[in-house]
Amino acid sequence: MQGKIAVEEHFAVPETQNPLVPQTLQHDLLDFDSARISRMDKYGIEFSVLSLNGPAVQNVPDNNAAIDLAQRTNDLLAEQVVRRPDRFAGLGALPMQDPDKAITELNRCINDLGFVGVNVNGFSQRDNTHLYYDLPEFRPFWAVVEKLDIPFYLHPRNPLTDQMPMYDGHPWLTNATWAFAMETSVHALRLMCSGLFDDHPKLQLVLGHLGERIPFDLWRVDQRLKIDPRGVPAKKTVSYYLKNNFHVSTSGQFHDPPLHLAMTEIGTDRVLFSVDYPFEPMKQGCNWFDNAALAEEDRLAIGRNNAIKLFKLPLMSASGT
Ligand code: ZN
């Protein structure tokens, strides 16, 4: 499919690079030009929605340093988007360690830098604790997100190293193999069960990786909460929130069965194409999606039109005729 829009594509700056990853990946993360654009051209991606790699800002325990890193990386991304508005849009990074400063930077990202949303890499580290965004101190932040009417991308990260005994001796289960999805799905479920979306029903969040495994267990979560709610504050079911307050993207999940499951459980209009480049190969993600078992109308919706609508991109929707 030509004209695809990819919504979870990453860049880095030298200080957010993981020195343990291969040099080629580090190079691709710093590149906005030759390799990135030529691959987009080759595999039919017209437009990439770019965000900083993870955990980056979320992993900086000092508030002022987190604010500074967010501002500098947002400025750099804005420069790249201005340079290629025909190919890129930006999602801002936010210093969630300080909810007031996160609101300030959020407003700057949308109103001054022209970003189409924000991308936050899971919980934020404040000292040695996990700061999840269902906590009461974040309610004013969510009110501003709702008012600005922009999507919030909840991107994965690992748990803190000294707080994941579950993975002791099994480092291969961390990162994208398993720990990312566990961490992110619990965070999303915390937001849903907290009643956040009862107070702010217009909020729209995005999960990568076709929903971080939540669609597979949706019936069971609803069923158990109905039988044994244990005081859950949310007024509606998890499946209701998933269908009304969440979108999912295909990042790093290039396989038909989970795609079809997400379409069935959440709705085709809430599924978006993405690659997760350069952590995942553009060639593999695009070749899979172009040949996935989909009605052409659904391929156009997931590959392009849903993203234009959600991120309010200045692009023409594609029609199947
Ligand atoms: Zn990603």
Coordinates of N, CA, C and O and ligand atoms in Angstrom, one line a residue, residues 8 10 155 276, ligand 1:
E8 N 4.3 5.3 15.3 CA 5.2 5.1 16.4 C 6.6 4.9 15.9 O 7.1 3.8 16.0
H10 N 10.6 6.3 15.9 CA 11.5 7.0 16.9 C 12.7 7.6 16.4 O 13.3 7.2 15.4
H155 N 3.8 4.7 25.8 CA 4.8 3.8 25.2 C 5.5 3.0 26.2 O 5.6 3.4 27.4
D276 N 7.5 1.0 14.5 CA 8.4 1.1 15.6 C 9.8 1.2 15.1 O 10.8 0.7 15.7
Ligands
ZN1 ZN 8.3 2.2 20.1

